[in-house]
mmCIF file of C-alpha atoms in Angstrom:
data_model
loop_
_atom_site.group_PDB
_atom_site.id
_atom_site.type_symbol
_atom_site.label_atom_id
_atom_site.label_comp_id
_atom_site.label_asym_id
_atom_site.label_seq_id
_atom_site.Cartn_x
_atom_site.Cartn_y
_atom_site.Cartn_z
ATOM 1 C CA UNK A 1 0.000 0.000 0.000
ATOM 2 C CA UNK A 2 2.853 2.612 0.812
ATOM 3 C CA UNK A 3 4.692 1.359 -2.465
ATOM 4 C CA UNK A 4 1.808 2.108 -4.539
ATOM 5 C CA UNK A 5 0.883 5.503 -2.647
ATOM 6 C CA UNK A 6 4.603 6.470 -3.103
ATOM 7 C CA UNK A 7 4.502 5.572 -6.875
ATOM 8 C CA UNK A 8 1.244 7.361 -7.633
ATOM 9 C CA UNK A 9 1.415 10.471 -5.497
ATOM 10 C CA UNK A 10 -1.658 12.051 -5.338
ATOM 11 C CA UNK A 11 -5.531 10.421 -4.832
ATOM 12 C CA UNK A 12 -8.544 11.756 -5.973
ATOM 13 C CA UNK A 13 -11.062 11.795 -3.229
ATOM 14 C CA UNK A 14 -13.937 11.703 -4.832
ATOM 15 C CA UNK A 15 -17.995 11.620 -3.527
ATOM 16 C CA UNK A 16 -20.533 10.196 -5.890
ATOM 17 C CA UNK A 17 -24.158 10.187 -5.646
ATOM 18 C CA UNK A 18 -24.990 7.836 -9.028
ATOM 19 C CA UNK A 19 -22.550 4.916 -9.868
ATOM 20 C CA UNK A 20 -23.246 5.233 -13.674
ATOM 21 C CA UNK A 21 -20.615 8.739 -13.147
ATOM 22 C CA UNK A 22 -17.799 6.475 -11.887
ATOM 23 C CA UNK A 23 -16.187 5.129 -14.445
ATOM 24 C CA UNK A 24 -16.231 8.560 -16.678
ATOM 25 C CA UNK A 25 -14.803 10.575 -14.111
ATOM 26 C CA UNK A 26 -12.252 7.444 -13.355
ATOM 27 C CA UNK A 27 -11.249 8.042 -16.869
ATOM 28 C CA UNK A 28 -11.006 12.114 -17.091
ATOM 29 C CA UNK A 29 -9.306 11.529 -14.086
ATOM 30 C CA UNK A 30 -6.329 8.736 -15.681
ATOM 31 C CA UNK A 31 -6.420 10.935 -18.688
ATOM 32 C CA UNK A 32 -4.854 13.225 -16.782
ATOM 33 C CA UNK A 33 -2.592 10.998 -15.338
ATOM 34 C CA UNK A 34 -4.579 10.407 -11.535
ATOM 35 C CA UNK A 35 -4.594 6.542 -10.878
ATOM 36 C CA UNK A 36 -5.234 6.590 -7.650
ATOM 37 C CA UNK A 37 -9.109 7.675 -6.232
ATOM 38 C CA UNK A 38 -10.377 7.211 -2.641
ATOM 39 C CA UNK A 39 -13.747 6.874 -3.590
ATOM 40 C CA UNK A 40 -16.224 8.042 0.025
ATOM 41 C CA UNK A 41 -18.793 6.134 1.337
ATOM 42 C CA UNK A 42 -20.889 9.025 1.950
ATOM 43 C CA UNK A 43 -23.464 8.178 0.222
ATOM 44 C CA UNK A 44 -25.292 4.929 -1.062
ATOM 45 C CA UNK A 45 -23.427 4.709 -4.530
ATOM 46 C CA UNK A 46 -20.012 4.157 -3.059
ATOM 47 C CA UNK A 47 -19.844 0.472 -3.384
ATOM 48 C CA UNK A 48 -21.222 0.330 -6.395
ATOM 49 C CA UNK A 49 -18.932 2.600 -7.936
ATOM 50 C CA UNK A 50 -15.657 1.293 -6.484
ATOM 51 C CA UNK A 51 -17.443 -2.112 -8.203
ATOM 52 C CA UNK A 52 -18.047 -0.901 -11.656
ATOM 53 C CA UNK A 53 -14.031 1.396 -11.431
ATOM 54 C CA UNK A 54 -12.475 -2.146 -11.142
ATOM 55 C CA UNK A 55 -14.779 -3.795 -13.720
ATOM 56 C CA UNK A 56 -14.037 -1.161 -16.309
ATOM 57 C CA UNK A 57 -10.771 0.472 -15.554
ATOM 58 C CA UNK A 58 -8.910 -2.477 -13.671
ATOM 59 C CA UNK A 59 -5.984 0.220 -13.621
ATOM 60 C CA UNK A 60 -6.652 2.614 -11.491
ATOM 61 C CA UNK A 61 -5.998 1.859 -7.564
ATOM 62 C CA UNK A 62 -9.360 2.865 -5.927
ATOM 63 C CA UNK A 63 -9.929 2.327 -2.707
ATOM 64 C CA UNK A 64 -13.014 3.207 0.192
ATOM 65 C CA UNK A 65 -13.060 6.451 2.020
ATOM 66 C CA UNK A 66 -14.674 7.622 4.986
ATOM 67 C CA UNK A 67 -14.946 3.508 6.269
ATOM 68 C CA UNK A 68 -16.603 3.780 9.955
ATOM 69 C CA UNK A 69 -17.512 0.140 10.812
ATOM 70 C CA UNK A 70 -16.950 -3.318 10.272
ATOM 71 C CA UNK A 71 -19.490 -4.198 7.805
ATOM 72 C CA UNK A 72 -18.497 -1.062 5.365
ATOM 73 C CA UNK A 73 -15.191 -3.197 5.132
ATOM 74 C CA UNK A 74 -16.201 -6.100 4.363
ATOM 75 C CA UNK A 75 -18.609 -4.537 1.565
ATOM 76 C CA UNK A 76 -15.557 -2.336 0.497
ATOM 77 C CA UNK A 77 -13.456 -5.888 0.143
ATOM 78 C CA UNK A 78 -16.233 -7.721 -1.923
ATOM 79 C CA UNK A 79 -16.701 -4.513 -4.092
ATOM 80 C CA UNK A 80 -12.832 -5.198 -4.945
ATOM 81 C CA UNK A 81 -11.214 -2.204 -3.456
ATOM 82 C CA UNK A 82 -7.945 -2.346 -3.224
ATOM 83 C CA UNK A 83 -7.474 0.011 0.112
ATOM 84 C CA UNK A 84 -9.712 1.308 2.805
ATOM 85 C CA UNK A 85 -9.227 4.719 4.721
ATOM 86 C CA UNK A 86 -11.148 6.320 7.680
ATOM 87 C CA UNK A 87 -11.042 9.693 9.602
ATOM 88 C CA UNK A 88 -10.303 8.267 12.745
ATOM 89 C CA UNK A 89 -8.547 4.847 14.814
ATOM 90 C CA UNK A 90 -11.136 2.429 15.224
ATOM 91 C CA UNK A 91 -9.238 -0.645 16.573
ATOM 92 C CA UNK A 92 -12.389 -2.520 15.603
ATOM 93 C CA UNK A 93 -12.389 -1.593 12.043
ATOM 94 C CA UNK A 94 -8.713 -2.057 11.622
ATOM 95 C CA UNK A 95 -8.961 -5.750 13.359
ATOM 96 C CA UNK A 96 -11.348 -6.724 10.510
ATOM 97 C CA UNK A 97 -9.686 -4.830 7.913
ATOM 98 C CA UNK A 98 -6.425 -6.737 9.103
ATOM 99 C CA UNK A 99 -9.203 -10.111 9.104
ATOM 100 C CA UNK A 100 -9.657 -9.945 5.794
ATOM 101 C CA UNK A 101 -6.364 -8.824 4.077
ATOM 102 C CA UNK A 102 -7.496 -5.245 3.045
ATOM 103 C CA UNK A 103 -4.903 -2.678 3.344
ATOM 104 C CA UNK A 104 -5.946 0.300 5.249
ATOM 105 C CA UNK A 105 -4.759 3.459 6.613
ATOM 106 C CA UNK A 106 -6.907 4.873 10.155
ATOM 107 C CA UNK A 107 -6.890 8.504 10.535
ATOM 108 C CA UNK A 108 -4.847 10.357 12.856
ATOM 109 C CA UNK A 109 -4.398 13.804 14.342
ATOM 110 C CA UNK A 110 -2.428 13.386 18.154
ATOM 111 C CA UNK A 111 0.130 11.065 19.437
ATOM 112 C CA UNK A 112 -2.174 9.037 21.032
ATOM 113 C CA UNK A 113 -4.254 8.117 17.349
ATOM 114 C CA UNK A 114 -0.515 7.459 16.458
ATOM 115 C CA UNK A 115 0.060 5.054 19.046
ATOM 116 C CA UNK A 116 -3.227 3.191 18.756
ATOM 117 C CA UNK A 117 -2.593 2.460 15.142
ATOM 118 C CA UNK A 118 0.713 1.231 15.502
ATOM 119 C CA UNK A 119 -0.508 -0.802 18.538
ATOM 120 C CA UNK A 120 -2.862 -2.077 15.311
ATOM 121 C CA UNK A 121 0.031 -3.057 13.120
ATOM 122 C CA UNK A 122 -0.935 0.046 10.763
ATOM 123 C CA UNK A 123 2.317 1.630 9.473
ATOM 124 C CA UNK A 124 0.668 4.129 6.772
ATOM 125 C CA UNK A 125 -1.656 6.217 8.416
ATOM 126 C CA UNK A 126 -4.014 9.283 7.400
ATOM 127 C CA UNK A 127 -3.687 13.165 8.426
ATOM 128 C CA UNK A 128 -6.702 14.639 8.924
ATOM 129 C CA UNK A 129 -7.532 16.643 8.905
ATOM 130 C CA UNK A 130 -4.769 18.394 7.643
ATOM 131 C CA UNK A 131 -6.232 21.805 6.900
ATOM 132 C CA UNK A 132 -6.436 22.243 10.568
ATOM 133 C CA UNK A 133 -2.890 22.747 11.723
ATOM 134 C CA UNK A 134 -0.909 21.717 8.303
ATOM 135 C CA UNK A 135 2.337 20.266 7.826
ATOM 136 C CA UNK A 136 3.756 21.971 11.268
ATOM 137 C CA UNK A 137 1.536 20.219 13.491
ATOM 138 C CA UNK A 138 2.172 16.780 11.632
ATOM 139 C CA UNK A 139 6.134 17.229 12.136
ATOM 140 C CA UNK A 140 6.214 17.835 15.760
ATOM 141 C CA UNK A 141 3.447 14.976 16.419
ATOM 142 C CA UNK A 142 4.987 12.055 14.293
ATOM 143 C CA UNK A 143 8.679 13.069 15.620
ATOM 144 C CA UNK A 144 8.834 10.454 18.209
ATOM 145 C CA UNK A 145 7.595 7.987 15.734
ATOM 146 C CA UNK A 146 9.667 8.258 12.377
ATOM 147 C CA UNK A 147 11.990 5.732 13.226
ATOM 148 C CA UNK A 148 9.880 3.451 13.416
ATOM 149 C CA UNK A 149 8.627 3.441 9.698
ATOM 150 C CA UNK A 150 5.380 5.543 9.855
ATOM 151 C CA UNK A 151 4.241 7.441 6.411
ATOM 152 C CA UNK A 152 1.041 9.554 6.086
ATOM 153 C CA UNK A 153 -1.331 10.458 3.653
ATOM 154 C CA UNK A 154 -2.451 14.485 4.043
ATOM 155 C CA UNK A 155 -6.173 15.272 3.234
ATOM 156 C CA UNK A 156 -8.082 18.449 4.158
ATOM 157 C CA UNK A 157 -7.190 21.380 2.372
ATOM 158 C CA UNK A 158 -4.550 20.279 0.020
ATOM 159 C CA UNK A 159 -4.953 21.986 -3.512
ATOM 160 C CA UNK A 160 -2.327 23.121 -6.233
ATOM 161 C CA UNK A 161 -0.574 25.440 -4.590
ATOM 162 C CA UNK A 162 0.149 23.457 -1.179
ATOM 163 C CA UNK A 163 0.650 20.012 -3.157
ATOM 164 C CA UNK A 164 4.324 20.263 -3.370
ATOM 165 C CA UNK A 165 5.222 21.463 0.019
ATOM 166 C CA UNK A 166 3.241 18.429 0.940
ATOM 167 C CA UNK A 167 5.007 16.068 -0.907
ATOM 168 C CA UNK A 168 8.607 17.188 -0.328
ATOM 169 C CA UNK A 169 8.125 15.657 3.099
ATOM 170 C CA UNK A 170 9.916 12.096 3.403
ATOM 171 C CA UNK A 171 6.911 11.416 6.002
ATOM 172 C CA UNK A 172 4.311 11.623 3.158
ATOM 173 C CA UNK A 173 3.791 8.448 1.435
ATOM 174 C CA UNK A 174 0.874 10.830 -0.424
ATOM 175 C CA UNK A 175 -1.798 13.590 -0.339
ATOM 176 C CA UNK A 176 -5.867 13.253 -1.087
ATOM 177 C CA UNK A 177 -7.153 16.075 -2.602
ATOM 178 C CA UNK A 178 -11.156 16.778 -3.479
ATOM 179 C CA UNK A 179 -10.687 19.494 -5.663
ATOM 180 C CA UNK A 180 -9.640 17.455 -8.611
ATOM 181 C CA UNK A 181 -13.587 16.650 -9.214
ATOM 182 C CA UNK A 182 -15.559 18.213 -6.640
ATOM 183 C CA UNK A 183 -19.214 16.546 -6.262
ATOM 184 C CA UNK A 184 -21.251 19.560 -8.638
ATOM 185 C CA UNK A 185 -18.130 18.331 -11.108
ATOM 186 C CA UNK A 186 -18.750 14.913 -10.534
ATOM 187 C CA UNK A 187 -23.059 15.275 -10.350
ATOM 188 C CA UNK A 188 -22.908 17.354 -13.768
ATOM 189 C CA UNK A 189 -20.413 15.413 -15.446
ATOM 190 C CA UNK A 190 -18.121 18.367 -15.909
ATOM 191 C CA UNK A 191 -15.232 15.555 -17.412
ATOM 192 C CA UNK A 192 -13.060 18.428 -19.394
ATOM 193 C CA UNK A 193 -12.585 20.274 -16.060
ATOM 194 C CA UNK A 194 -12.109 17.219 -14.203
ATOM 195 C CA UNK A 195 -9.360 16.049 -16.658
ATOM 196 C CA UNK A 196 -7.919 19.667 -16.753
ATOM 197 C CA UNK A 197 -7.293 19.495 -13.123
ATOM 198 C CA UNK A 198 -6.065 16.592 -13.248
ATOM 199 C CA UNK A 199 -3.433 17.573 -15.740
ATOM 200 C CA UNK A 200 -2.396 20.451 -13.739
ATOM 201 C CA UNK A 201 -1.643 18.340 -10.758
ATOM 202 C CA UNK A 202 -0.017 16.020 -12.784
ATOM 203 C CA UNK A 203 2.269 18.523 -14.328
ATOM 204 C CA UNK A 204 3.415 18.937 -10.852
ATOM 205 C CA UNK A 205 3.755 15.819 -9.679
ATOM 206 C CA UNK A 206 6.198 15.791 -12.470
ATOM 207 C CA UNK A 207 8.437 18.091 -11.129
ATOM 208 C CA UNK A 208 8.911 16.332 -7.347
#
């Protein structure tokens, strides 16, 4: 899971109320060159659109977001994700996402969410979110930890002109980031700006 975070960079965290979008804005999205998408599970189409990403576009690496319980993993495994995330460190929810051999990074945001999760065996591990205090905050709390392995994953707030500082971090495996198709992009199937933004961040990415 960090290998593949590392090689791809940036995820598209995406929200989707009707599964029939997923695979178009999957594909504005690779056309841009984003592979990775955490797709939410804030509403009832998640499943079914991680389901019909990895029918149709078997290349991308999309995962669940926003996982709060047991049963959303094991619906997020048989949809064929190929990671789970949540918001916060649910011991629960990482035991059965450990059960069932579905990589997954809990949320942190104090020592304490850091030390539960590696208590869990979870070595990759979600800042959020990261809007709130930013990359200062996430140095001084993961300080006592680095040498033991940890990477994180930034979302909350990241965007084109923070991506970089993000990334230039050897604690970040990789940011999330919404605004590549925000949900009135996604809901009115606005692909060319999706794939524009895309290509932007991309361009970027590039560059690191």
């Amino acid at each position: 899971m960090i290998n593949e975070f590392e090689k791809r960079k940036l995820i598209a965290v995406l929200t989707i109320d009707k599964p029939e979008h997923a695979v178009p804005v999957a594909n504005a999205l690779a056309e841009g060159g984003i592979t990775a998408i955490e797709l939410t599970l804030r509403t009832g189409a998640g499943i079914e659109s991680i389901r019909e990403i990895r029918r149709c576009l078997p290349e991308i690496y999309v995962g669940a977001g926003t996982v709060l319980n047991c049963q959303q993993v094991r619906l997020a495994a048989d949809a064929g994700a190929c990671f789970a995330v949540a918001p916060g460190t649910n011991p629960k929810v990482i035991k059965e996402a450990a059960e069932i051999g579905l990589p997954f990074a809990p949320g942190v945001f104090t020592p304490s969410d850091i030390e539960i999760a590696l208590e869990c065996g979870c070595k990759l591990l979600k800042y959020f979110p990261a809007s709130s205090c930013g990359m200062a905050h996430l140095n001084s709390m993961s300080a006592p930890y680095r040498h033991l392995g940890i990477k994180f994953i930034p979302l909350g707030g990241i965007n084109l002109k923070n991506l970089a500082e993000m990334l230039s971090s050897p604690i970040i495996a990789a940011v999330g980031g919404s605004w590549l198709a925000k949900p009135d992009m996604v809901s009115n199937l606005k692909l060319d700006e999706i794939r524009a933004n895309a290509q932007a961040a991309s361009e970027i990415l590039k560059s690191l």
